[in-house]
């Protein structure tokens, strides 16, 4: 059920619905979120939606449908730590044909997480190092003017 293969593709295996992420970790899709946490979850969904829409506009990917899905940390397995469960995780499953993405997360998302995952959509050929570099730069320069042409991003 758990794949140890490192991959840049996102696979969904049925009937267990295991999602293999682009960092080589695996997680089984979570059951619906507990209704006791509904108010807190609704607040987070609103905050995430605002941030996602803001950055989609800046990255010129407004035609994409991006959603967020909370998963349990116990569903995240780290192959580098003996396949032990219970790790933090943020990753995106991308369907370029349908122009959809789902950000899976085992902890509360922050703006840098959203920027990072949306950069994977806007610049799919970038390495993880390039995405991290630009995400860090964007977090430091949020008031700067940004220009995007093809696969090039310029911050002024």
GROMACS .gro file of C-alpha atoms in nm:
model
  156
    1UNK     CA    1   0.000   0.000   0.000
    2UNK     CA    2   0.286   0.246   0.071
    3UNK     CA    3   0.525   0.332  -0.209
    4UNK     CA    4   0.888   0.413  -0.135
    5UNK     CA    5   0.963   0.525  -0.491
    6UNK     CA    6   1.070   0.886  -0.530
    7UNK     CA    7   0.869   1.045  -0.808
    8UNK     CA    8   0.765   1.379  -0.950
    9UNK     CA    9   0.431   1.235  -1.056
   10UNK     CA   10   0.127   1.220  -0.833
   11UNK     CA   11  -0.043   0.882  -0.829
   12UNK     CA   12  -0.380   0.791  -0.683
   13UNK     CA   13  -0.419   0.420  -0.619
   14UNK     CA   14  -0.763   0.273  -0.564
   15UNK     CA   15  -0.933   0.133  -0.357
   16UNK     CA   16  -0.701   0.257  -0.078
   17UNK     CA   17  -0.659   0.603  -0.231
   18UNK     CA   18  -0.292   0.636  -0.149
   19UNK     CA   19  -0.140   0.960  -0.273
   20UNK     CA   20   0.230   0.947  -0.362
   21UNK     CA   21   0.368   1.297  -0.340
   22UNK     CA   22   0.639   1.467  -0.538
   23UNK     CA   23   0.882   1.436  -0.247
   24UNK     CA   24   0.862   1.059  -0.219
   25UNK     CA   25   0.641   1.051   0.088
   26UNK     CA   26   0.305   0.875   0.090
   27UNK     CA   27  -0.020   0.942   0.264
   28UNK     CA   28  -0.355   0.769   0.267
   29UNK     CA   29  -0.636   1.014   0.202
   30UNK     CA   30  -0.800   1.121   0.525
   31UNK     CA   31  -1.161   1.071   0.628
   32UNK     CA   32  -1.374   1.386   0.639
   33UNK     CA   33  -1.260   1.632   0.903
   34UNK     CA   34  -1.416   1.598   1.249
   35UNK     CA   35  -1.724   1.820   1.281
   36UNK     CA   36  -1.602   1.952   1.622
   37UNK     CA   37  -1.332   2.141   1.438
   38UNK     CA   38  -1.569   2.285   1.175
   39UNK     CA   39  -1.542   2.650   1.288
   40UNK     CA   40  -1.162   2.641   1.302
   41UNK     CA   41  -1.143   2.462   0.968
   42UNK     CA   42  -1.382   2.712   0.806
   43UNK     CA   43  -1.164   3.001   0.924
   44UNK     CA   44  -0.854   2.836   0.780
   45UNK     CA   45  -1.026   2.756   0.450
   46UNK     CA   46  -1.125   3.122   0.414
   47UNK     CA   47  -0.769   3.238   0.490
   48UNK     CA   48  -0.622   2.982   0.250
   49UNK     CA   49  -0.867   3.080  -0.025
   50UNK     CA   50  -0.777   3.447   0.004
   51UNK     CA   51  -0.405   3.374  -0.010
   52UNK     CA   52  -0.443   3.127  -0.295
   53UNK     CA   53  -0.646   3.375  -0.501
   54UNK     CA   54  -0.396   3.653  -0.431
   55UNK     CA   55  -0.096   3.447  -0.544
   56UNK     CA   56  -0.282   3.288  -0.836
   57UNK     CA   57  -0.337   3.642  -0.965
   58UNK     CA   58   0.029   3.740  -0.916
   59UNK     CA   59   0.151   3.419  -1.085
   60UNK     CA   60  -0.101   3.460  -1.370
   61UNK     CA   61  -0.267   3.122  -1.308
   62UNK     CA   62  -0.618   3.248  -1.235
   63UNK     CA   63  -0.770   2.980  -1.460
   64UNK     CA   64  -0.655   2.709  -1.217
   65UNK     CA   65  -0.879   2.555  -0.950
   66UNK     CA   66  -0.675   2.503  -0.632
   67UNK     CA   67  -0.812   2.331  -0.322
   68UNK     CA   68  -0.666   2.231   0.015
   69UNK     CA   69  -0.711   1.902   0.196
   70UNK     CA   70  -0.606   1.836   0.553
   71UNK     CA   71  -0.451   1.496   0.628
   72UNK     CA   72  -0.331   1.339   0.950
   73UNK     CA   73   0.042   1.348   1.028
   74UNK     CA   74   0.005   0.975   1.101
   75UNK     CA   75  -0.067   0.927   0.730
   76UNK     CA   76   0.272   1.071   0.633
   77UNK     CA   77   0.557   0.822   0.607
   78UNK     CA   78   0.920   0.931   0.585
   79UNK     CA   79   1.136   0.683   0.394
   80UNK     CA   80   1.452   0.851   0.526
   81UNK     CA   81   1.345   0.779   0.884
   82UNK     CA   82   1.268   0.408   0.850
   83UNK     CA   83   0.919   0.455   0.703
   84UNK     CA   84   0.795   0.591   1.033
   85UNK     CA   85   0.461   0.772   1.032
   86UNK     CA   86   0.381   1.099   1.208
   87UNK     CA   87   0.561   1.366   1.009
   88UNK     CA   88   0.460   1.711   0.892
   89UNK     CA   89   0.375   1.736   0.526
   90UNK     CA   90   0.273   1.996   0.269
   91UNK     CA   91   0.259   1.898  -0.097
   92UNK     CA   92   0.052   1.949  -0.408
   93UNK     CA   93  -0.112   1.706  -0.646
   94UNK     CA   94  -0.129   1.869  -0.991
   95UNK     CA   95  -0.342   1.786  -1.295
   96UNK     CA   96  -0.206   2.004  -1.575
   97UNK     CA   97  -0.471   1.892  -1.826
   98UNK     CA   98  -0.765   1.986  -1.602
   99UNK     CA   99  -0.576   2.281  -1.451
  100UNK     CA  100  -0.647   2.166  -1.096
  101UNK     CA  101  -0.432   2.124  -0.788
  102UNK     CA  102  -0.489   1.996  -0.437
  103UNK     CA  103  -0.259   2.108  -0.157
  104UNK     CA  104  -0.238   1.828   0.100
  105UNK     CA  105  -0.122   1.935   0.445
  106UNK     CA  106  -0.078   1.774   0.785
  107UNK     CA  107  -0.040   2.107   0.964
  108UNK     CA  108  -0.176   2.458   0.934
  109UNK     CA  109  -0.069   2.619   0.607
  110UNK     CA  110   0.129   2.942   0.596
  111UNK     CA  111   0.165   3.192   0.314
  112UNK     CA  112   0.508   3.057   0.221
  113UNK     CA  113   0.357   2.706   0.183
  114UNK     CA  114   0.096   2.838  -0.059
  115UNK     CA  115   0.353   3.038  -0.256
  116UNK     CA  116   0.578   2.732  -0.274
  117UNK     CA  117   0.305   2.499  -0.402
  118UNK     CA  118   0.172   2.751  -0.655
  119UNK     CA  119   0.524   2.803  -0.788
  120UNK     CA  120   0.527   2.431  -0.874
  121UNK     CA  121   0.224   2.497  -1.095
  122UNK     CA  122   0.350   2.818  -1.256
  123UNK     CA  123   0.702   2.687  -1.318
  124UNK     CA  124   0.670   2.306  -1.345
  125UNK     CA  125   1.024   2.259  -1.477
  126UNK     CA  126   1.186   2.428  -1.179
  127UNK     CA  127   1.377   2.214  -0.931
  128UNK     CA  128   1.284   2.209  -0.563
  129UNK     CA  129   1.588   2.430  -0.497
  130UNK     CA  130   1.469   2.691  -0.750
  131UNK     CA  131   1.116   2.690  -0.602
  132UNK     CA  132   1.260   2.732  -0.250
  133UNK     CA  133   1.491   3.013  -0.364
  134UNK     CA  134   1.209   3.213  -0.527
  135UNK     CA  135   0.962   3.143  -0.246
  136UNK     CA  136   1.213   3.279   0.007
  137UNK     CA  137   1.284   3.582  -0.210
  138UNK     CA  138   0.912   3.651  -0.257
  139UNK     CA  139   0.851   3.630   0.118
  140UNK     CA  140   1.122   3.893   0.175
  141UNK     CA  141   1.012   4.116  -0.113
  142UNK     CA  142   0.631   4.101  -0.090
  143UNK     CA  143   0.592   4.472  -0.162
  144UNK     CA  144   0.804   4.458  -0.476
  145UNK     CA  145   0.679   4.464  -0.831
  146UNK     CA  146   0.687   4.123  -0.994
  147UNK     CA  147   0.692   4.049  -1.367
  148UNK     CA  148   0.646   3.703  -1.513
  149UNK     CA  149   0.730   3.616  -1.874
  150UNK     CA  150   0.711   3.253  -1.989
  151UNK     CA  151   0.947   3.067  -1.751
  152UNK     CA  152   1.117   3.377  -1.612
  153UNK     CA  153   1.018   3.573  -1.301
  154UNK     CA  154   1.166   3.917  -1.227
  155UNK     CA  155   1.125   4.101  -0.896
  156UNK     CA  156   1.190   4.476  -0.906
   0.00000   0.00000   0.00000
